[in-house]
Amino acid sequence: MTAEQFFFYAFAAMTVASAAMVITVRNPVYAVLSLVLTFVASAGLWLLLEAEFLAIALVLVYVGAVMVLFLFVVMMLDINLARLKEGFIRYLPLGVAVAVAMALMMALVVGPEHFGLERVPAPERHGPEYSNTEALGRVLYTVYVYPFEIASVILTVAIVAAIALTLRRRPHTKYQNPDEQIAVRREDRVRLVSMKPERRE
Amino acid sequence: MMAEALQAFLEFYGALPRPVQILGQIVLLVAPLMVCVAYLTYAERKVISYMQVRIGPNRVGPRGWLQPIADALKLMFKEIIIPSGANKFLFIISPVISIGTALAAWAVIPFADGVVISDLNAGLLYVLAVTSLGVYGVIIAGWSSNSKYALLGAMRSAAQIVAYEIAMGFALVGVLMAAGSLNLGEIVRAQAGEWGPVNWFALPLLPLFLIYFISGVAETNRAPFDVAEGESEIVAGFHVEYSGMAFAVFFLAEYANMILISALATIMFLGGWLSPLHGWAPAGWFEVPVLGLLLDDGIHWFLAKTAFFLFCYLWFRATFPRYRYDQIMRLGWKVFIPITIVWLLVVGGFILGGLPPWWAPAG
């Protein structure tokens, strides 16, 4: 076994095991942390595919930002495990049906008949000069420039919409205006009065 | 005699398998780093005490030089208390995450031309990704302690780090555009030129430089952005329940991160190992036998510039009162991010227009 194979199997096992943990562990904080581990392990797999930009971006965006916010929310929840398990038997048939349907769909789309060296040739190794970032940038800003720009516009619209939906002004809440607070000068608040000293009788 | 011994050592080193060589390099990096961390705490206490017209630590050893050693020994022999109701596994693993991410980023830092453990093509991205993982140590510590103060500190820290990471990332995009590379070594080499210090990116990227360093101070939870610890409000924030060595590991991670931010600011904006004397000092200066070596480019310039930023960290702490929390958020989201976006456009204009001396005119 070469070192590459060893790392592939190590990362693959880690990905599968931690992904399974996400849905099996009881504690929701552990579930989020398992998802983090899944992302990190898949980033390792991408590194083996010489996609170092994608691997680092996965860690940076999903692990470094998105999952932090997930964890943030999950830690604030006060979760009652007994209530969570209440409807387990009742929803079991529906859940199993959905799971089987999804598994079938996945098997049809990415089943074993689509893989193997005779169908997909082994990717050739690039030299140390190969830069994944550069290759990706070239493709994104030439061949796929319109889809890329359209996708970014849609994302921006989604962000604006999300903020607009949650931003509501309540009439009775009091707000601070930091600009006014910063703009305050001493003359606005303090007045120096010159007083004659008074003699105590 | 010396040359022979060196030759023999180099031969021995070359014959070692690659993982062992890398392990040797890591030890060579981490051991001095830990000494730096220890003496940074000493420097912090001394600098702040002189700024406040006191003497500072002066009992242990001559002028208090052995104070950090004494502190380390004390922390090592203290009991590690795990609070009842704490999540034991996460409680113990969070300091490990903190120190691990703080040290991992050092793998791509070039100390001098070619002196780097891993000469990564995407080095800048790697640093950003690894430092963004450091927040997990803080959040998990806060949650697993099962303590109100710790949880409050963790929440504050998470919101702050996520906010300032964006401004920091945009500042780094500016550096990437200016240098045309993500490799930290290449970024430094792009700042070399016949104008010396003027060629460094600090001038054309001045707003990004300032925003990067201020965001760096916020990322490391240092004063005046230290609301995550806020000892006057929430005792010590996320590490309030930690004692002994576990507490010391958080401390080490924080200081290692401070040095890392300073080193990165040096590399990206102040020309890393490049000597500030190039460009205006007469060429004869660099020919002088021993002194010339000191005046020319080298690791000592890198260390000196890094030390300057570290001094700034201590200076800020002694000078500024703590920010109010809503003002921290406002500064991050409403001031820094718009400025960086605007300056990215300006830098793009500079590059297209070929502004000398940083960018050659096109064509």
Coordinates of C-alpha atoms in Angstrom, one line a residue:
Chain A
M1 CA 0.0 0.0 0.0
T2 CA 1.4 3.4 -1.0
A3 CA 1.3 6.4 1.3
E4 CA -1.4 7.9 -1.0
Q5 CA -3.7 4.8 -0.7
F6 CA -3.1 4.8 3.1
F7 CA -4.2 8.4 3.4
F8 CA -7.1 7.9 1.1
Y9 CA -8.5 5.0 3.2
A10 CA -7.8 6.9 6.4
F11 CA -9.7 10.0 5.2
A12 CA -12.5 7.9 3.6
A13 CA -13.0 5.9 6.8
M14 CA -13.0 9.1 8.8
T15 CA -15.6 10.7 6.5
V16 CA -17.9 7.7 6.6
A17 CA -17.6 7.2 10.4
S18 CA -18.1 10.9 11.3
A19 CA -21.0 11.2 8.8
A20 CA -22.7 8.2 10.5
M21 CA -22.0 9.9 13.9
V22 CA -23.9 13.0 12.8
I23 CA -27.2 11.1 12.8
T24 CA -26.5 8.6 15.5
V25 CA -25.1 10.5 18.5
R26 CA -27.6 11.7 21.1
N27 CA -26.0 15.1 21.9
P28 CA -26.7 17.7 19.2
V29 CA -23.4 19.5 20.0
Y30 CA -21.5 16.2 19.2
A31 CA -23.6 15.9 16.0
V32 CA -22.4 19.3 14.8
L33 CA -18.8 18.6 15.8
S34 CA -19.0 15.3 13.8
L35 CA -20.2 17.2 10.8
V36 CA -17.2 19.4 11.2
L37 CA -15.0 16.4 11.2
T38 CA -16.8 15.1 8.1
F39 CA -15.9 18.3 6.3
V40 CA -12.3 18.2 7.4
A41 CA -11.9 14.6 6.3
S42 CA -13.5 15.3 2.9
A43 CA -11.1 18.3 2.5
G44 CA -8.3 15.8 3.0
L45 CA -9.8 13.6 0.2
W46 CA -9.9 16.7 -2.1
L47 CA -6.3 17.4 -1.3
L48 CA -5.4 13.9 -2.5
L49 CA -7.2 14.8 -5.8
E50 CA -4.8 17.8 -6.2
A51 CA -7.7 20.2 -5.6
E52 CA -6.0 22.2 -2.9
F53 CA -8.0 25.4 -3.5
L54 CA -11.3 23.6 -3.1
A55 CA -10.1 21.7 0.0
I56 CA -8.9 24.8 1.7
A57 CA -12.0 26.8 0.7
L58 CA -14.2 24.0 2.2
V59 CA -12.4 24.3 5.5
L60 CA -12.4 28.0 5.4
V61 CA -16.1 28.5 4.5
Y62 CA -17.9 25.5 5.9
V63 CA -15.8 24.7 8.9
G64 CA -14.5 28.2 9.7
A65 CA -17.7 30.1 9.3
V66 CA -20.9 28.1 8.6
M67 CA -20.4 25.4 11.2
V68 CA -19.4 28.0 13.8
L69 CA -22.8 29.6 13.4
F70 CA -24.5 26.2 13.6
L71 CA -22.7 25.4 16.8
F72 CA -23.6 28.9 18.1
V73 CA -27.3 28.1 17.7
V74 CA -27.2 24.5 18.9
M75 CA -25.4 25.5 22.1
M76 CA -28.1 28.0 22.9
L77 CA -30.8 25.3 22.7
D78 CA -32.0 23.5 25.7
I79 CA -32.8 20.2 24.2
N80 CA -35.0 17.7 25.9
L81 CA -34.0 14.3 24.6
A82 CA -37.1 12.5 26.0
R83 CA -39.4 14.7 24.0
L84 CA -37.3 14.3 20.9
K85 CA -37.7 10.6 21.0
E86 CA -41.4 10.7 21.6
G87 CA -42.7 10.3 18.0
F88 CA -39.9 7.9 16.9
I89 CA -42.2 4.8 16.3
R90 CA -45.0 6.8 14.8
Y91 CA -42.7 8.4 12.2
L92 CA -40.6 5.4 11.6
P93 CA -42.5 4.0 8.5
L94 CA -42.4 7.3 6.7
G95 CA -38.8 7.9 7.6
V96 CA -37.8 4.4 6.3
A97 CA -39.7 5.0 3.1
V98 CA -38.0 8.3 2.4
A99 CA -34.6 6.8 3.3
V100 CA -35.1 3.9 0.9
A101 CA -36.3 6.2 -1.9
M102 CA -33.2 8.3 -1.5
A103 CA -30.9 5.4 -1.4
L104 CA -32.5 4.0 -4.6
M105 CA -32.1 7.3 -6.4
M106 CA -28.5 7.6 -5.4
A107 CA -27.8 4.0 -6.5
L108 CA -29.4 4.8 -9.9
V109 CA -27.5 8.0 -10.4
V110 CA -24.1 7.2 -9.0
G111 CA -24.3 3.4 -8.8
P112 CA -21.4 1.0 -9.3
E113 CA -21.9 0.7 -13.0
H114 CA -20.7 4.3 -13.5
F115 CA -17.3 3.7 -11.9
G116 CA -14.2 1.7 -12.5
L117 CA -11.1 2.4 -14.5
E118 CA -12.6 1.1 -17.8
R119 CA -15.3 3.9 -17.6
V120 CA -13.4 6.7 -16.0
P121 CA -9.7 6.8 -16.8
A122 CA -7.3 7.4 -13.9
P123 CA -6.6 11.2 -13.6
E124 CA -3.0 12.0 -14.6
R125 CA -0.7 13.4 -11.9
H126 CA 0.4 17.0 -12.4
G127 CA 3.9 18.2 -11.5
P128 CA 4.7 20.4 -8.5
E129 CA 4.3 23.5 -10.7
Y130 CA 0.5 22.8 -11.1
S131 CA -1.6 25.3 -9.3
N132 CA -5.2 24.3 -8.7
T133 CA -6.1 27.9 -7.8
E134 CA -4.9 29.2 -11.1
A135 CA -6.5 26.4 -13.1
L136 CA -9.8 27.0 -11.4
G137 CA -9.6 30.8 -11.8
R138 CA -8.9 30.4 -15.5
V139 CA -12.0 28.2 -16.1
L140 CA -14.3 30.2 -13.9
Y141 CA -13.5 33.6 -15.5
T142 CA -13.4 32.4 -19.1
V143 CA -15.5 29.4 -20.0
Y144 CA -18.0 29.7 -17.2
V145 CA -18.0 33.4 -16.6
Y146 CA -21.7 33.9 -17.2
P147 CA -22.9 31.1 -15.0
F148 CA -20.5 32.2 -12.3
E149 CA -21.6 35.8 -12.4
I150 CA -25.3 34.9 -12.4
A151 CA -24.8 32.6 -9.5
S152 CA -23.1 35.3 -7.5
V153 CA -25.9 37.8 -8.3
I154 CA -28.5 35.2 -7.2
L155 CA -26.6 34.7 -3.9
T156 CA -26.4 38.5 -3.3
V157 CA -30.2 38.8 -3.9
A158 CA -30.7 35.9 -1.4
I159 CA -28.6 37.7 1.2
V160 CA -30.5 40.9 0.7
A161 CA -33.8 39.1 0.9
A162 CA -32.9 37.2 4.0
I163 CA -31.9 40.4 5.8
A164 CA -35.0 42.3 4.5
L165 CA -37.3 39.5 5.8
T166 CA -35.9 39.5 9.3
L167 CA -35.4 43.3 9.6
R168 CA -38.5 44.7 11.1
R169 CA -38.8 48.0 13.0
R170 CA -40.8 47.7 16.2
P171 CA -42.2 51.1 17.2
H172 CA -41.4 51.0 20.9
T173 CA -37.9 49.6 21.0
K174 CA -35.1 52.1 21.6
Y175 CA -32.0 52.1 19.5
Q176 CA -28.7 53.6 20.0
N177 CA -27.2 55.6 17.1
P178 CA -23.4 54.9 17.3
D179 CA -22.7 57.6 14.8
E180 CA -24.2 60.3 17.0
Q181 CA -22.5 58.8 20.1
I182 CA -19.1 59.0 18.4
A183 CA -19.7 62.4 17.0
V184 CA -20.3 63.8 20.5
R185 CA -17.8 66.5 21.6
R186 CA -17.1 67.7 25.1
E187 CA -18.7 71.0 24.4
D188 CA -22.1 69.3 23.9
R189 CA -22.1 67.6 27.3
V190 CA -20.0 69.6 29.7
R191 CA -20.2 73.3 30.4
L192 CA -17.5 75.0 32.3
V193 CA -18.9 77.6 34.6
S194 CA -16.7 80.1 36.3
M195 CA -17.9 80.6 39.8
K196 CA -16.7 82.9 42.5
P197 CA -15.6 81.1 45.6
E198 CA -18.2 81.5 48.4
R199 CA -17.1 82.2 51.9
R200 CA -18.7 80.0 54.5
E201 CA -20.4 82.1 57.2
Chain B
M1 CA 36.9 21.5 12.8
M2 CA 33.6 23.3 12.9
A3 CA 33.1 23.0 9.2
E4 CA 33.8 19.3 9.3
A5 CA 31.2 18.8 12.1
L6 CA 28.7 20.8 10.1
Q7 CA 29.4 18.8 7.0
A8 CA 29.0 15.5 8.9
F9 CA 25.7 16.8 10.4
L10 CA 24.4 17.8 7.0
E11 CA 25.2 14.4 5.6
F12 CA 23.5 12.7 8.5
Y13 CA 20.5 14.9 8.1
G14 CA 20.2 14.3 4.3
A15 CA 20.3 10.5 4.9
L16 CA 17.2 10.6 7.3
P17 CA 13.8 9.7 5.9
R18 CA 11.6 12.7 5.0
P19 CA 9.1 12.4 7.9
V20 CA 12.0 12.5 10.4
Q21 CA 13.5 15.6 8.6
I22 CA 10.1 17.4 8.8
L23 CA 9.8 16.4 12.5
G24 CA 13.2 17.9 13.1
Q25 CA 12.2 21.1 11.4
I26 CA 9.0 21.3 13.4
V27 CA 11.0 21.0 16.7
L28 CA 13.4 23.6 15.4
L29 CA 10.4 25.9 14.9
V30 CA 8.2 25.2 17.9
A31 CA 10.9 25.2 20.6
P32 CA 12.0 28.8 19.9
L33 CA 8.4 29.8 19.4
M34 CA 7.5 28.5 22.9
V35 CA 10.5 30.4 24.4
C36 CA 9.2 33.5 22.5
V37 CA 5.7 33.0 24.0
A38 CA 7.2 32.7 27.5
Y39 CA 9.2 35.9 27.1
L40 CA 6.4 37.7 25.4
T41 CA 4.4 37.4 28.6
Y42 CA 7.4 38.8 30.4
A43 CA 7.8 41.6 27.9
E44 CA 4.1 42.4 28.2
R45 CA 4.3 42.8 32.0
K46 CA 7.4 44.9 31.7
V47 CA 6.3 47.1 28.9
I48 CA 2.9 47.8 30.5
S49 CA 4.4 48.4 33.9
Y50 CA 6.9 50.9 32.5
M51 CA 4.0 52.7 30.6
Q52 CA 2.2 52.8 34.0
V53 CA 5.4 54.1 35.8
R54 CA 6.0 50.9 37.8
I55 CA 8.8 48.4 37.7
G56 CA 6.9 45.2 37.0
P57 CA 8.3 41.7 37.7
N58 CA 11.7 42.0 39.3
R59 CA 12.0 39.3 42.0
V60 CA 12.8 36.1 40.2
G61 CA 16.3 36.1 38.8
P62 CA 18.2 39.2 37.8
R63 CA 15.6 41.9 36.7
G64 CA 12.9 39.3 36.8
W65 CA 14.3 37.4 33.8
L66 CA 13.3 34.0 35.3
Q67 CA 9.7 35.1 35.9
P68 CA 8.2 33.2 32.9
I69 CA 10.0 30.0 33.9
A70 CA 8.7 30.3 37.4
D71 CA 5.1 30.9 36.1
A72 CA 5.4 27.9 33.8
L73 CA 6.6 25.6 36.7
K74 CA 3.8 26.9 38.9
L75 CA 1.1 26.2 36.3
M76 CA 2.6 22.7 35.5
F77 CA 2.3 21.6 39.1
K78 CA -1.2 22.9 39.7
E79 CA -4.1 20.6 39.7
I80 CA -6.4 20.5 36.7
I81 CA -9.9 20.7 38.0
I82 CA -12.7 19.4 35.9
P83 CA -16.0 21.0 37.0
S84 CA -18.9 18.7 37.9
G85 CA -21.4 18.8 35.1
A86 CA -18.8 19.6 32.5
N87 CA -18.5 17.6 29.4
K88 CA -15.2 15.9 30.2
F89 CA -14.1 14.9 26.7
L90 CA -14.8 18.3 25.1
F91 CA -13.4 20.1 28.2
I92 CA -10.1 18.4 27.7
I93 CA -9.9 18.5 23.9
S94 CA -10.6 22.3 23.5
P95 CA -7.2 23.5 24.7
V96 CA -5.7 21.0 22.4
I97 CA -7.7 22.4 19.4
S98 CA -6.6 25.9 20.4
I99 CA -2.9 25.2 20.5
G100 CA -3.0 22.8 17.5
T101 CA -4.5 25.4 15.2
A102 CA -2.2 28.2 16.6
L103 CA 0.9 26.1 15.8
A104 CA -0.3 24.5 12.5
A105 CA -0.4 27.9 10.7
W106 CA 3.3 28.3 11.3
A107 CA 4.1 25.6 8.8
V108 CA 3.9 28.0 5.8
I109 CA 5.6 31.1 7.4
P110 CA 8.8 31.9 5.5
F111 CA 11.4 33.3 7.9
A112 CA 13.9 34.1 5.2
D113 CA 14.3 33.4 1.5
G114 CA 13.5 29.7 1.3
V115 CA 13.5 29.0 5.0
V116 CA 10.0 27.5 5.4
I117 CA 8.7 24.1 6.4
S118 CA 6.2 23.8 3.6
D119 CA 6.4 26.0 0.6
L120 CA 2.7 25.8 -0.2
N121 CA 1.3 27.4 -3.3
A122 CA -2.0 28.3 -1.6
G123 CA -0.1 29.4 1.6
L124 CA -2.2 32.5 2.3
L125 CA -5.5 30.6 2.0
Y126 CA -4.1 27.8 4.2
V127 CA -3.2 30.4 6.9
L128 CA -6.7 31.9 6.8
A129 CA -8.3 28.5 6.9
V130 CA -6.3 27.2 9.8
T131 CA -6.6 30.4 11.9
S132 CA -10.4 30.3 11.3
L133 CA -10.4 26.9 13.1
G134 CA -9.1 28.4 16.3
V135 CA -12.5 29.7 17.2
Y136 CA -13.6 26.1 17.9
G137 CA -11.2 25.9 20.8
V138 CA -12.9 28.9 22.4
I139 CA -16.5 27.9 21.7
I140 CA -16.1 24.3 22.8
A141 CA -14.3 25.4 25.9
G142 CA -17.1 27.8 26.7
W143 CA -19.9 25.3 26.2
S144 CA -18.2 22.3 27.8
S145 CA -17.4 24.1 31.0
N146 CA -21.1 24.2 31.9
S147 CA -20.7 27.7 33.3
K148 CA -22.6 30.9 32.5
Y149 CA -19.6 33.2 32.3
A150 CA -17.7 30.7 30.1
L151 CA -20.7 30.4 27.7
L152 CA -21.1 34.2 27.5
G153 CA -17.4 34.6 26.7
A154 CA -17.6 31.9 24.0
M155 CA -20.7 33.5 22.4
R156 CA -19.0 36.9 22.3
S157 CA -15.8 35.5 20.9
A158 CA -17.6 33.5 18.2
A159 CA -19.6 36.5 16.9
Q160 CA -16.5 38.7 17.0
I161 CA -14.2 36.3 15.2
V162 CA -16.7 35.6 12.5
A163 CA -17.2 39.3 12.0
Y164 CA -13.5 40.3 11.8
E165 CA -12.5 37.3 9.7
I166 CA -14.4 38.7 6.7
A167 CA -12.6 42.1 6.9
M168 CA -9.3 40.2 7.4
G169 CA -10.1 37.9 4.4
F170 CA -10.8 41.0 2.2
A171 CA -7.5 42.6 3.3
L172 CA -5.7 39.4 2.3
V173 CA -7.5 39.5 -1.1
G174 CA -5.9 42.9 -1.7
V175 CA -2.4 41.4 -0.9
L176 CA -3.1 38.5 -3.2
M177 CA -4.1 40.9 -6.0
A178 CA -1.0 43.1 -5.4
A179 CA 1.4 40.2 -5.3
G180 CA -0.3 38.0 -7.9
S181 CA 0.4 34.9 -5.8
L182 CA -0.9 33.0 -2.8
N183 CA 2.5 31.8 -1.9
L184 CA 3.8 33.7 1.1
G185 CA 7.4 33.5 -0.1
E186 CA 6.3 34.9 -3.5
I187 CA 4.4 37.7 -1.7
V188 CA 7.6 38.8 0.0
R189 CA 9.7 38.6 -3.2
A190 CA 7.1 40.7 -5.0
Q191 CA 7.9 43.5 -2.5
A192 CA 11.6 43.6 -3.4
G193 CA 12.6 46.4 -5.7
E194 CA 15.1 49.2 -6.2
W195 CA 13.1 51.6 -4.0
G196 CA 13.5 49.6 -0.9
P197 CA 10.9 50.2 1.8
V198 CA 8.8 52.2 -0.6
N199 CA 8.3 49.1 -2.6
W200 CA 6.7 47.3 0.3
F201 CA 2.9 46.8 0.1
A202 CA 2.3 49.0 3.2
L203 CA 2.0 52.1 1.2
P204 CA -0.3 51.2 -1.7
L205 CA -2.4 49.0 0.6
L206 CA -2.3 51.3 3.6
P207 CA -6.0 51.0 4.5
L208 CA -5.9 47.2 4.1
F209 CA -2.7 47.1 6.2
L210 CA -4.3 49.0 9.1
I211 CA -7.5 47.0 8.8
Y212 CA -5.6 43.7 8.7
F213 CA -3.7 44.5 11.9
I214 CA -6.7 45.8 13.8
S215 CA -8.7 42.8 12.7
G216 CA -5.8 40.7 13.8
V217 CA -6.0 42.2 17.3
A218 CA -9.7 41.5 17.4
E219 CA -9.2 37.9 16.1
T220 CA -6.8 37.1 18.9
N221 CA -9.2 38.6 21.5
R222 CA -6.6 41.1 22.7
A223 CA -7.3 44.5 24.3
P224 CA -9.1 46.7 23.3
F225 CA -11.2 43.9 21.7
D226 CA -10.9 41.5 24.7
V227 CA -14.6 41.3 25.4
A228 CA -14.4 37.5 25.2
E229 CA -12.3 37.5 28.3
G230 CA -13.5 40.8 29.8
E231 CA -12.2 40.1 33.3
S232 CA -14.2 43.0 34.7
E233 CA -17.5 41.8 33.3
I234 CA -17.4 38.0 32.9
V235 CA -14.4 37.0 35.1
A236 CA -12.2 35.5 32.4
G237 CA -14.7 34.5 29.7
F238 CA -14.3 31.1 28.0
H239 CA -11.4 29.8 30.1
V240 CA -12.8 30.7 33.6
E241 CA -13.1 27.1 34.6
Y242 CA -9.7 26.0 33.5
S243 CA -6.8 25.7 35.8
G244 CA -3.2 24.6 35.8
M245 CA -1.7 23.3 32.5
A246 CA -5.0 23.4 30.6
F247 CA -5.3 27.1 31.3
A248 CA -1.6 27.5 30.4
V249 CA -2.2 25.8 27.0
F250 CA -4.9 28.4 26.2
F251 CA -2.5 31.1 27.2
L252 CA 0.2 29.6 24.9
A253 CA -2.2 29.5 22.0
E254 CA -3.3 33.1 22.5
Y255 CA 0.3 34.3 22.5
A256 CA 1.4 32.0 19.6
N257 CA -1.5 33.6 17.6
M258 CA -0.4 37.1 18.5
I259 CA 3.1 36.3 17.1
L260 CA 1.5 34.7 14.1
I261 CA -0.6 37.7 13.2
S262 CA 2.5 39.9 13.7
A263 CA 4.6 37.7 11.5
L264 CA 1.9 37.7 8.8
A265 CA 1.5 41.5 8.9
T266 CA 5.3 41.6 8.4
I267 CA 5.3 39.2 5.5
M268 CA 2.4 40.8 3.7
F269 CA 2.9 44.5 4.2
L270 CA 6.4 45.2 5.5
G271 CA 8.4 43.0 3.1
G272 CA 9.2 40.0 5.4
W273 CA 12.9 39.4 5.5
L274 CA 13.8 42.3 3.1
S275 CA 16.2 44.9 4.5
P276 CA 14.8 48.4 4.7
L277 CA 18.3 49.7 3.8
H278 CA 18.0 48.7 0.2
G279 CA 17.2 51.5 -2.3
W280 CA 18.9 54.4 -0.5
A281 CA 21.9 53.0 1.4
P282 CA 25.2 53.0 -0.7
A283 CA 25.9 49.6 -2.1
G284 CA 29.3 49.5 -0.3
W285 CA 27.5 49.1 3.0
F286 CA 26.5 45.5 2.1
E287 CA 30.1 44.6 1.2
V288 CA 31.5 45.2 4.8
P289 CA 32.5 41.7 6.1
V290 CA 30.2 41.0 9.1
L291 CA 28.2 44.2 9.3
G292 CA 27.1 43.9 5.7
L293 CA 25.5 40.6 6.4
L294 CA 23.5 42.2 9.2
L295 CA 22.5 45.1 7.0
D296 CA 21.4 42.9 4.1
D297 CA 18.2 40.9 3.8
G298 CA 17.8 38.2 6.4
I299 CA 15.8 36.5 9.1
H300 CA 16.9 39.2 11.7
W301 CA 14.9 41.9 9.8
F302 CA 11.9 39.6 9.8
L303 CA 12.2 39.1 13.6
A304 CA 12.7 42.8 14.2
K305 CA 9.6 43.8 12.2
T306 CA 7.5 41.1 14.0
A307 CA 8.8 42.3 17.3
F308 CA 7.6 45.8 16.4
F309 CA 4.0 44.5 15.8
L310 CA 4.2 42.6 19.1
F311 CA 5.2 45.8 20.8
C312 CA 2.1 47.5 19.2
Y313 CA -0.1 44.8 20.7
L314 CA 1.3 45.6 24.2
W315 CA 1.1 49.3 23.5
F316 CA -2.6 49.1 22.6
R317 CA -3.3 47.1 25.7
A318 CA -1.8 49.8 27.9
T319 CA -3.4 52.6 26.0
F320 CA -7.0 51.9 25.0
P321 CA -10.0 51.2 27.1
R322 CA -12.1 48.2 26.1
Y323 CA -14.5 48.6 23.3
R324 CA -18.2 48.4 23.9
Y325 CA -19.6 45.2 22.4
D326 CA -22.1 46.8 19.9
Q327 CA -19.3 49.2 18.8
I328 CA -17.0 46.3 18.0
M329 CA -19.7 44.8 15.8
R330 CA -20.3 48.1 14.1
L331 CA -16.6 48.7 13.5
G332 CA -16.3 45.2 11.9
W333 CA -19.4 45.1 9.8
K334 CA -20.1 48.7 8.9
V335 CA -16.7 50.3 8.8
F336 CA -14.0 47.8 7.9
I337 CA -15.8 45.7 5.3
P338 CA -17.0 48.6 3.2
I339 CA -13.5 50.2 3.3
T340 CA -11.8 47.0 2.2
I341 CA -14.3 46.5 -0.7
V342 CA -13.7 50.0 -1.9
W343 CA -9.9 49.7 -1.6
L344 CA -10.0 46.4 -3.5
L345 CA -11.4 48.3 -6.5
V346 CA -8.8 51.0 -6.0
V347 CA -6.0 48.4 -6.0
G348 CA -7.5 46.9 -9.1
G349 CA -7.3 50.3 -10.7
F350 CA -3.6 50.7 -9.6
I351 CA -2.7 47.3 -11.1
L352 CA -4.5 48.0 -14.4
G353 CA -2.9 51.5 -14.6
G354 CA 0.5 50.0 -13.7
L355 CA 1.2 52.4 -10.9
P356 CA 5.0 52.7 -10.4
P357 CA 7.1 51.7 -8.4
W358 CA 4.8 48.8 -7.3
W359 CA 3.4 47.6 -10.6
A360 CA 5.1 47.8 -14.0
P361 CA 3.0 49.8 -16.5
A362 CA 1.1 47.4 -18.7
G363 CA 2.8 46.6 -22.1

